[in-house]
């Protein structure tokens, strides 16, 4: 399948954004309630990891969504894509993406408001009463954010996983892969943000640990995925045409002498020629390097800031290569009619 | 709505005879003409009259070389093709001698070229409809024709990915997806003569290799043809339940590959003939 830049950019960027939001929602759920009420303001002081993370996620997700419109032939009609959620994962994705903005805007504006509240507003009366969001509301909003982000990633993955003609997509590795890579890239961004000069996260160690763990898990999954797609059960022009009972079938003459939409879009071969090298690059830059840097950051906390940013750059480049391969290596059954062996 | 309609009794579709198709592309050209050209309309292709024209074809005709199996397997293969039930048994991996399972003995005597028109099969459970986010892609409840509403389509191209048969093509010129309509604007068109209410490709085929009808009605001509000739569906294992059927090439007639025998020469008494005829005989006998 032809790797289209707008779709690769969209899935990587919005994946990272939703991964980041998942982590922020978890942080908001797990860390916030533990703060004693009086100290609440320390957590929401601006700038801080939570607002930074929500804002960065907002940027990533929005850039991704805008770029996905670039792929459409009639982008001005994009609103129609929200109508068929009963059957279409693409439609569900659009709805989930829009709904997930709501809790982000809620939590974000509450943090923004409360964090800038003058300290004297706290001294008189009940400080918590002055906050925009009660802790229960914040819990609800965080749960919604978590659910929305997970749901959107699952919808994105299922757009591909439900396509039977593309074996490299229609398998159980795909959904797990999108979710893991989303959270992993979110962790990379979160770690880099926490390493900013003003990043005041209480316990920085949890982020490099997350990066290392998810790098390992994702690399393992990708390895299994690649092994799966490399073991193609033989399918051939004979299967596609149903002429196999009469003899070996070979494409003798194509319908047209020129490339057409189908061969252009679904007959992309270059990636499979170089797939070994690209997979190695992806594994080393995307997963091994960030994992090592995370361990480095844990061992020598003073090195943690450069390590985090290097890990982000390496990791995201590796993920772009991974996503490029995800499209470019995939084979579509229609190419069997054009004489491909194993739909290449 | 991209939900599929409940299974209907009427299933309009095509039956394509791979035995008689000669690969002339008349169907593809007639289709292009009816659907894209119109009476005076321009071809909505990119660079239509230039060096690199690029556009949508609803119907594309492939040509395959079938190598042919040796005598031992050819018999069973032909039997299989002739007796196959209409649900596409010849394509089923178990029922087909495949290159992986047993050594194939190629036999040039059984070789043939097969011309293979490929267009939308108007599947009964097509994912090209259910994946569509806008409802532009839909299946008609009354006759099962699968259509794209070009005023709703956003050109996301997901349906083209979802079709295993390559029946949908994106028109860069129009920014929307296009596909075979089964000439829905002909088959119900009361301004046309009754006999002309058929898809353009069916009308154009010079060898009558294309048949149009209701495959949901077991008494219809097309259903009978499918039953008689062992018509099959393409890649039924994918579960899209195509409506269109392909009729397999018929087995070769016995003796077709024997060396040609010339009629025995009759004895002629040249002395009896006129000088002119004798001269003709001498010239022609050289
Ligand atoms: S052949 Fe393709 S486009 Fe036509 S109905 Fe089946 S899946 Fe859809
Ligand atoms: S390209 Fe058009 S018809 Fe196809 S899935 Fe997208 S919106 Fe639907």
XYZ file of C-alpha atoms and ligand atoms in Angstrom:
646
model
C 0.000 0.000 0.000
C 1.268 3.457 -0.843
C 2.473 5.240 2.293
C 0.714 8.594 2.223
C 2.446 11.286 4.248
C -0.737 12.866 5.571
C -1.950 9.574 7.034
C 1.411 8.611 8.508
C 1.789 12.037 10.081
C -1.771 11.885 11.366
C -1.530 8.450 12.977
C 1.880 9.097 14.572
C 1.084 12.583 15.865
C -2.391 11.947 17.120
C -1.220 8.610 18.558
C 1.418 10.449 20.586
C -1.133 13.083 21.607
C -3.663 10.540 22.835
C -0.885 8.556 24.535
C 0.164 11.692 26.337
C -3.431 12.401 27.333
C -3.755 8.855 28.667
C -0.739 9.455 30.917
C -1.984 12.881 31.949
C -5.390 11.474 32.805
C -3.772 8.753 34.886
C -1.533 11.308 36.594
C -4.491 13.498 37.317
C -6.385 10.524 38.734
C -3.615 8.974 40.755
C -1.509 11.922 41.839
C -4.057 14.678 42.373
C -6.248 13.119 45.044
C -3.225 12.303 47.157
C -2.356 15.938 47.590
C -3.526 17.426 50.848
C -6.154 20.095 50.085
C -4.014 22.945 51.301
C -1.172 22.031 48.993
C -3.348 21.763 45.952
C -1.955 24.880 44.442
C 1.560 23.530 44.339
C 0.428 20.861 41.915
C -1.380 23.228 39.620
C 1.260 25.911 39.621
C 1.891 27.056 36.085
C 3.849 25.824 34.225
C 3.683 22.265 35.310
C 3.703 18.861 33.734
C -0.043 18.392 33.773
C -1.038 21.594 31.931
C 1.995 21.299 29.676
C 1.104 17.726 28.869
C -2.518 18.548 28.151
C -1.472 21.442 25.929
C 1.161 19.421 24.080
C -1.368 16.650 23.558
C -3.815 19.228 22.228
C -1.235 20.425 19.710
C -0.247 16.923 18.611
C -3.817 15.684 18.261
C -4.982 18.804 16.441
C -2.051 18.814 13.999
C -2.727 15.173 13.293
C -6.435 15.668 12.706
C -5.867 18.643 10.419
C -3.298 16.677 8.438
C -5.735 13.790 8.047
C -8.095 16.161 6.233
C -5.349 16.677 3.654
C -5.868 13.108 2.516
C -9.505 13.689 1.547
C -10.653 14.418 -1.968
C -13.437 16.687 -0.673
C -12.233 17.993 2.708
C -15.028 20.557 2.932
C -17.484 17.697 3.376
C -15.520 16.154 6.256
C -18.392 16.771 8.685
C -20.342 14.061 6.898
C -17.844 11.540 8.233
C -19.449 11.772 11.673
C -22.690 10.192 10.531
C -22.006 6.468 10.100
C -20.775 5.475 13.536
C -22.985 2.400 13.495
C -20.750 0.575 11.027
C -17.671 2.634 10.236
C -14.567 2.799 12.438
C -13.475 5.933 10.623
C -16.698 7.624 11.613
C -16.347 6.388 15.200
C -12.818 7.723 15.286
C -14.003 11.177 14.257
C -16.657 11.226 16.952
C -14.324 9.887 19.650
C -11.697 12.451 18.669
C -14.127 15.338 18.987
C -15.652 14.125 22.257
C -12.207 13.676 23.798
C -11.573 17.388 23.399
C -14.318 18.128 25.949
C -12.648 16.774 29.125
C -9.334 18.257 27.989
C -10.866 21.682 27.647
C -12.584 21.225 31.028
C -9.519 20.127 32.980
C -7.270 22.499 31.087
C -9.306 25.603 31.741
C -9.817 24.664 35.388
C -6.078 24.232 35.878
C -5.397 27.438 34.032
C -7.875 29.358 36.159
C -6.968 27.801 39.500
C -3.249 27.959 38.910
C -3.332 31.688 38.315
C -5.574 32.395 41.253
C -3.925 34.952 43.589
C -2.739 33.298 46.783
C -4.821 35.574 49.013
C -7.993 34.157 47.501
C -7.030 30.965 49.324
C -6.444 32.441 52.722
C -9.964 33.519 53.509
C -12.550 30.776 53.808
C -12.320 27.415 52.155
C -9.572 27.340 49.527
C -11.115 24.437 47.683
C -14.383 26.301 47.238
C -12.566 28.839 45.085
C -11.409 26.154 42.658
C -13.293 25.706 39.403
C -13.267 21.970 39.601
C -14.002 19.940 42.663
C -11.869 16.866 43.059
C -14.861 14.638 42.185
C -15.434 16.546 38.983
C -11.807 16.327 38.173
C -11.903 12.578 38.719
C -14.856 12.273 36.362
C -13.187 14.459 33.747
C -9.960 12.487 34.022
C -11.784 9.199 33.577
C -13.542 10.634 30.520
C -10.220 11.801 29.119
C -8.690 8.398 29.694
C -11.619 6.599 28.092
C -11.817 9.002 25.157
C -8.112 8.775 24.389
C -8.049 4.975 24.561
C -11.220 4.782 22.469
C -9.839 7.077 19.779
C -6.634 5.066 19.442
C -8.667 1.851 19.278
C -10.871 3.319 16.552
C -7.855 4.423 14.507
C -6.335 0.968 14.766
C -9.576 -0.745 13.868
C -9.908 1.276 10.663
C -6.966 -0.801 9.449
C -7.584 -3.977 11.416
C -11.035 -4.427 9.886
C -9.758 -4.477 6.282
C -9.718 -8.119 5.236
C -8.038 -7.578 1.851
C -4.859 -6.419 3.614
C -3.471 -9.287 5.640
C -0.751 -7.153 7.238
C -3.508 -5.059 8.809
C -6.243 -7.593 9.435
C -4.646 -9.304 12.417
C -4.610 -9.120 16.188
C -1.212 -7.399 16.402
C -2.469 -4.185 14.881
C -4.780 -2.856 17.578
C -2.353 -3.738 20.366
C 0.440 -2.114 18.358
C -1.372 1.185 17.908
C -2.250 1.345 21.606
C 1.245 0.455 22.827
C 2.968 2.833 20.432
C 0.535 5.598 21.340
C 1.270 5.258 25.053
C 4.981 4.787 24.401
C 5.276 7.937 22.307
C 3.148 9.757 24.884
C 5.616 8.692 27.569
C 8.515 9.959 25.444
C 6.850 13.359 25.094
C 5.931 13.461 28.782
C 9.485 12.653 29.830
C 10.877 15.348 27.554
C 8.380 17.889 28.911
C 9.244 16.972 32.484
C 12.884 17.582 31.665
C 12.170 21.169 30.630
C 13.755 23.701 32.993
C 10.394 24.501 34.595
C 9.121 20.968 34.701
C 8.297 20.382 38.326
C 7.043 16.855 38.380
C 7.281 15.417 41.846
C 8.738 12.085 40.954
C 10.526 12.156 37.646
C 11.628 8.539 37.847
C 8.293 7.118 36.856
C 8.547 8.541 33.324
C 11.873 6.967 32.266
C 10.673 3.721 33.806
C 7.533 3.933 31.655
C 9.617 4.716 28.579
C 11.874 1.710 29.144
C 9.020 -0.682 29.853
C 6.914 0.418 26.873
C 9.932 0.461 24.553
C 10.573 -3.156 25.413
C 6.935 -4.241 25.152
C 6.375 -2.436 21.856
C 9.569 -3.725 20.267
C 8.574 -7.248 21.245
C 5.139 -6.796 19.699
C 6.571 -5.330 16.486
C 8.967 -8.240 16.239
C 6.080 -10.702 16.492
C 4.066 -8.651 14.004
C 6.858 -8.685 11.445
C 7.304 -12.406 11.896
C 3.586 -12.790 11.267
C 3.510 -10.759 8.070
C 6.649 -12.452 6.742
C 4.947 -15.838 6.892
C 2.386 -15.219 4.235
C 0.296 -18.229 3.419
C 0.778 -18.645 -0.295
C -1.890 -16.804 -2.242
C -1.685 -16.328 -5.938
C -3.308 -15.127 -9.091
C -4.818 -18.606 -9.325
C -6.696 -18.041 -6.041
C -7.903 -14.614 -7.046
C -9.168 -15.632 -10.471
C -10.452 -19.047 -9.435
C -8.627 -20.571 -12.405
C -6.227 -22.645 -10.330
C -8.022 -25.887 -11.120
C -6.989 -25.530 -14.756
C -3.288 -24.955 -14.308
C -0.728 -22.440 -13.217
C -2.005 -18.939 -13.812
C 0.293 -16.167 -14.929
C -0.646 -12.600 -15.757
C -0.002 -12.287 -19.445
C -1.391 -8.903 -20.263
C -2.547 -6.179 -17.895
C -5.682 -4.224 -18.704
C -3.755 -1.076 -19.532
C -0.182 -0.285 -20.399
C -0.073 2.552 -17.882
C -0.205 2.678 -14.125
C -3.699 3.199 -12.748
C -5.184 4.187 -9.411
C -5.120 0.608 -8.140
C -1.546 -0.225 -9.052
C -0.409 3.188 -7.868
C -2.204 2.996 -4.531
C -1.929 -0.698 -3.746
C 1.081 -1.878 -5.705
C 3.812 -0.178 -3.687
C 6.824 -2.485 -3.660
C 9.836 -0.450 -2.612
C 9.496 -0.979 1.130
C 9.625 -4.748 0.974
C 12.930 -4.561 -0.862
C 14.517 -2.635 2.007
C 12.389 -3.895 4.854
C 15.259 -5.594 6.784
C 17.284 -2.396 6.991
C 14.314 -0.207 7.800
C 13.114 -2.538 10.531
C 16.565 -2.512 12.102
C 16.656 1.289 11.986
C 13.216 1.383 13.540
C 14.138 -1.000 16.352
C 17.427 0.701 17.184
C 16.415 4.363 16.905
C 12.824 3.915 17.959
C 13.077 1.517 20.855
C 16.600 0.426 21.864
C 18.071 3.926 22.035
C 15.275 5.491 24.110
C 15.266 2.499 26.454
C 19.003 2.829 27.037
C 18.695 6.579 27.503
C 15.919 6.016 30.016
C 18.133 3.674 32.018
C 20.906 6.249 31.776
C 18.590 8.932 33.077
C 17.593 6.704 35.980
C 21.202 5.952 36.869
C 22.452 9.539 36.551
C 19.545 11.938 37.147
C 21.735 14.890 36.186
C 21.877 13.581 32.612
C 18.164 13.104 32.481
C 17.282 16.295 30.541
C 19.488 15.687 27.457
C 18.680 11.980 27.628
C 14.952 12.687 27.565
C 15.143 14.943 24.521
C 17.471 12.615 22.648
C 15.097 9.762 23.433
C 12.182 11.785 22.082
C 13.972 12.556 18.821
C 15.200 8.996 18.316
C 11.947 7.427 19.424
C 9.724 9.557 17.211
C 11.967 9.002 14.183
C 11.789 5.277 14.797
C 8.013 5.447 15.117
C 7.745 7.337 11.832
C 9.760 4.583 10.172
C 7.546 1.988 11.843
C 4.388 3.664 10.544
C 5.832 4.104 7.072
C 6.583 0.384 7.017
C 3.128 -0.439 8.351
C 1.649 1.055 5.202
C 4.397 0.445 2.701
C 4.939 -3.239 3.472
C 1.254 -4.149 3.416
C -0.064 -6.064 0.419
C -3.559 -5.822 -0.994
C -5.385 -8.742 -2.601
C -6.181 -6.722 -5.734
C -2.542 -6.966 -6.765
C -3.064 -10.709 -7.257
C -5.065 -9.814 -10.353
C -2.057 -7.890 -11.570
C 0.074 -10.992 -11.315
C 1.634 -10.397 -7.939
C 2.760 -13.400 -5.982
C 1.318 -13.290 -2.487
C -0.418 -10.022 -3.301
C 2.727 -7.933 -3.362
C -26.764 4.619 5.533
C -23.821 2.300 5.433
C -25.646 -0.396 7.327
C -26.350 -3.239 4.951
C -29.986 -3.717 3.971
C -31.625 -7.007 4.951
C -30.924 -9.722 2.378
C -33.218 -9.099 -0.547
C -34.750 -11.584 -2.939
C -33.553 -9.635 -5.950
C -29.817 -9.737 -6.611
C -28.979 -8.074 -9.877
C -25.591 -8.917 -11.243
C -23.483 -10.112 -14.119
C -22.430 -13.533 -15.274
C -19.203 -13.484 -17.242
C -18.264 -16.344 -19.499
C -14.509 -16.863 -19.432
C -14.909 -19.499 -22.136
C -16.153 -17.145 -24.809
C -14.562 -13.859 -23.786
C -11.998 -12.953 -26.419
C -10.467 -10.064 -24.522
C -11.480 -7.362 -26.989
C -12.091 -4.737 -24.265
C -15.352 -3.674 -25.951
C -17.149 -3.903 -22.573
C -14.583 -1.658 -20.902
C -14.780 0.908 -23.681
C -18.584 0.851 -23.802
C -18.644 1.296 -20.029
C -16.295 4.257 -20.189
C -18.337 5.741 -22.986
C -21.695 5.394 -21.228
C -20.545 6.428 -17.782
C -17.967 9.066 -18.492
C -18.414 10.412 -21.966
C -22.107 10.978 -22.340
C -23.298 12.436 -25.614
C -21.099 15.542 -25.622
C -19.424 15.487 -22.226
C -15.665 15.671 -21.925
C -13.781 12.675 -20.555
C -13.336 13.544 -16.893
C -9.831 12.118 -16.895
C -6.611 13.868 -16.119
C -4.824 14.793 -19.317
C -7.456 12.957 -21.395
C -5.980 13.634 -24.810
C -2.366 14.059 -23.725
C 0.557 11.718 -23.418
C -0.328 10.416 -19.945
C -4.092 10.090 -19.646
C -5.181 8.901 -16.232
C -8.692 8.125 -15.200
C -11.233 5.767 -13.763
C -12.314 2.566 -15.469
C -15.134 0.621 -13.869
C -14.224 -2.444 -15.812
C -10.747 -3.657 -16.676
C -9.952 -6.721 -18.751
C -6.994 -8.846 -17.705
C -5.448 -11.633 -19.711
C -3.924 -14.662 -18.071
C -1.893 -17.511 -19.381
C -3.012 -20.775 -17.846
C -0.204 -23.245 -18.174
C -2.388 -26.349 -18.063
C -1.906 -29.474 -16.008
C -0.730 -32.808 -17.318
C -3.158 -35.550 -18.390
C -3.393 -37.103 -14.912
C -4.714 -34.008 -13.211
C -6.363 -32.333 -16.182
C -9.238 -34.787 -16.192
C -10.118 -34.194 -12.594
C -9.684 -30.466 -12.984
C -12.111 -30.303 -15.865
C -14.613 -32.447 -14.050
C -14.288 -30.202 -11.073
C -14.820 -27.077 -13.086
C -17.892 -28.530 -14.750
C -19.599 -29.903 -11.646
C -18.759 -27.135 -9.208
C -21.638 -25.688 -7.261
C -22.237 -22.020 -7.823
C -20.775 -20.895 -4.504
C -17.359 -20.657 -5.981
C -15.960 -24.075 -5.223
C -13.186 -23.928 -7.823
C -11.462 -21.228 -5.862
C -11.601 -23.092 -2.609
C -8.059 -23.971 -1.618
C -8.850 -27.591 -0.672
C -10.610 -28.434 -3.894
C -7.927 -27.088 -6.152
C -4.594 -28.603 -7.059
C -2.266 -25.908 -5.858
C 1.394 -25.505 -6.549
C 2.191 -26.088 -2.915
C 0.480 -29.423 -2.404
C 1.521 -31.693 -5.213
C 3.950 -31.431 -8.064
C 2.227 -29.999 -11.079
C 2.994 -31.555 -14.391
C 2.625 -28.764 -16.906
C 1.158 -29.882 -20.167
C 1.265 -27.425 -23.056
C -1.593 -29.316 -24.684
C -3.877 -27.994 -21.939
C -2.504 -24.453 -21.978
C -4.879 -21.638 -22.715
C -5.157 -17.906 -22.433
C -8.072 -16.645 -20.412
C -9.424 -13.137 -20.731
C -10.806 -11.915 -17.477
C -12.961 -8.795 -17.156
C -12.905 -7.459 -13.605
C -15.510 -5.076 -12.209
C -17.691 -4.644 -9.132
C -19.303 -7.917 -8.083
C -22.132 -6.186 -6.171
C -21.352 -8.302 -3.128
C -24.067 -9.252 -0.656
C -21.995 -8.372 2.418
C -19.440 -5.880 1.139
C -17.123 -4.143 3.569
C -16.750 -1.327 1.030
C -20.166 -0.193 2.231
C -19.795 -0.676 5.974
C -16.427 1.085 6.275
C -17.696 4.268 4.639
C -17.877 7.057 7.230
C -20.280 9.271 5.309
C -22.970 6.966 4.005
C -21.921 7.805 0.449
C -21.258 4.136 -0.236
C -24.456 2.135 -0.023
C -26.201 -1.017 -1.123
C -29.701 -0.706 -2.520
C -32.270 -2.720 -0.626
C -34.465 -3.380 -3.657
C -31.963 -4.938 -6.046
C -28.635 -5.143 -4.241
C -26.767 -2.714 -6.492
C -23.817 -1.126 -4.679
C -23.449 2.578 -5.445
C -21.497 5.661 -4.406
C -23.351 8.911 -3.871
C -20.841 11.301 -5.379
C -22.422 14.292 -3.656
C -21.757 12.843 -0.214
C -18.389 11.158 -0.738
C -15.463 12.893 0.952
C -12.872 10.912 -0.989
C -11.286 9.205 2.008
C -10.664 6.142 -0.190
C -11.201 3.710 2.648
C -13.751 1.777 0.595
C -11.192 1.176 -2.147
C -8.946 -0.423 0.449
C -11.862 -2.476 1.717
C -12.685 -3.966 -1.686
C -10.585 -7.083 -2.304
C -11.423 -7.058 -6.000
C -10.147 -3.629 -6.962
C -13.567 -2.527 -8.139
C -13.378 1.022 -6.821
C -11.234 3.757 -8.204
C -10.707 7.256 -6.922
C -11.235 10.046 -9.413
C -8.568 12.639 -8.763
C -10.431 14.914 -11.115
C -13.652 14.780 -9.111
C -12.186 14.080 -5.689
C -14.620 11.238 -5.108
C -14.759 7.478 -5.359
C -16.321 5.891 -8.418
C -17.400 2.404 -9.288
C -19.594 0.264 -11.530
C -23.255 1.211 -11.178
C -24.509 -1.846 -13.039
C -25.812 0.877 -15.377
C -28.590 1.676 -12.958
C -29.387 4.576 -15.300
C -30.009 2.170 -18.190
C -31.643 -0.873 -16.689
C -34.631 1.055 -15.323
C -34.633 3.709 -18.016
C -38.077 3.807 -19.588
C -36.945 6.135 -22.345
C -34.848 3.293 -23.724
C -36.237 0.397 -25.711
C -36.984 -2.616 -23.556
C -34.154 -4.520 -25.222
C -31.681 -1.755 -24.420
C -32.357 -1.808 -20.686
C -29.172 -3.681 -19.965
C -25.733 -2.596 -18.811
C -23.652 -1.030 -21.576
C -20.952 -3.693 -21.247
C -23.467 -6.488 -21.803
C -24.864 -4.759 -24.883
C -21.390 -4.193 -26.323
C -19.917 -7.672 -25.935
C -19.491 -9.148 -29.434
C -19.273 -12.740 -28.191
C -22.148 -12.520 -25.698
C -19.768 -13.398 -22.906
C -21.585 -11.105 -20.487
C -25.054 -11.778 -19.126
C -27.150 -9.568 -16.902
C -29.989 -10.700 -14.689
C -31.373 -11.532 -11.281
C -29.106 -14.027 -9.571
C -31.440 -14.162 -6.600
C -34.102 -15.894 -8.691
C -33.156 -19.545 -9.289
C -35.460 -19.656 -12.348
C -33.803 -16.723 -14.092
C -31.754 -17.290 -17.237
C -28.552 -16.203 -15.554
C -29.101 -18.525 -12.584
C -29.748 -21.409 -14.920
C -26.606 -20.597 -16.830
C -24.615 -20.538 -13.610
C -26.062 -23.880 -12.543
C -25.418 -25.484 -15.903
C -21.864 -24.237 -16.365
C -20.625 -24.343 -12.766
C -20.342 -20.583 -12.392
C -18.271 -19.554 -9.406
C -17.685 -16.542 -7.185
C -14.293 -14.873 -6.758
C -12.438 -15.384 -3.487
C -15.501 -16.553 -1.548
C -13.256 -17.263 1.449
C -13.175 -13.530 2.190
C -16.853 -13.611 3.050
C -18.021 -10.708 0.868
C -20.468 -13.017 -0.951
C -20.112 -11.643 -4.473
C -23.281 -11.754 -6.584
C -21.519 -11.821 -9.953
C -20.464 -15.223 -11.242
C -17.732 -16.342 -13.606
C -18.254 -19.306 -15.919
C -15.044 -21.349 -16.135
C -13.450 -22.102 -19.502
C -14.872 -25.348 -20.866
C -12.600 -28.375 -21.194
C -10.890 -28.755 -24.551
C -12.679 -30.942 -27.060
C -10.988 -34.322 -27.352
C -8.532 -34.586 -30.222
C -8.007 -30.865 -30.442
C -4.291 -31.324 -29.975
C -3.675 -34.243 -32.382
C -1.332 -33.454 -35.265
C -3.242 -32.117 -38.214
C -3.951 -34.771 -40.842
C -4.224 -33.633 -44.458
C -6.864 -35.144 -46.714
C -5.291 -37.905 -48.776
C -4.376 -36.888 -52.287
C -6.725 -38.251 -55.004
C -5.175 -39.874 -57.980
C -5.360 -37.662 -61.113
C -4.686 -38.633 -64.664
C -2.974 -35.521 -66.055
C -2.914 -36.940 -69.571
C -6.683 -36.465 -69.725
C -6.476 -32.727 -68.990
C -6.201 -29.757 -71.344
C -2.720 -28.221 -71.772
C -3.774 -25.155 -69.791
C -4.891 -27.230 -66.804
C -1.764 -29.395 -67.077
C 0.310 -26.245 -66.901
C -1.701 -24.997 -63.888
C -1.195 -28.345 -62.193
C 2.534 -28.225 -62.838
C 2.862 -24.670 -61.503
C 0.833 -25.394 -58.386
C 2.637 -28.657 -57.685
C 6.036 -27.009 -57.354
S -16.753 -5.950 -5.614
Fe -15.772 -4.506 -4.218
S -16.825 -2.570 -4.612
Fe -18.115 -4.170 -5.475
S -19.556 -4.659 -3.802
Fe -17.851 -6.122 -3.669
S -16.465 -5.182 -2.184
Fe -17.854 -3.552 -2.883
S -14.195 7.369 -0.461
Fe -16.308 8.134 -0.379
S -17.576 6.314 -0.668
Fe -15.519 5.589 -0.149
S -15.522 5.299 2.075
Fe -14.780 7.388 1.711
S -16.607 8.672 1.788
Fe -17.322 6.567 1.535
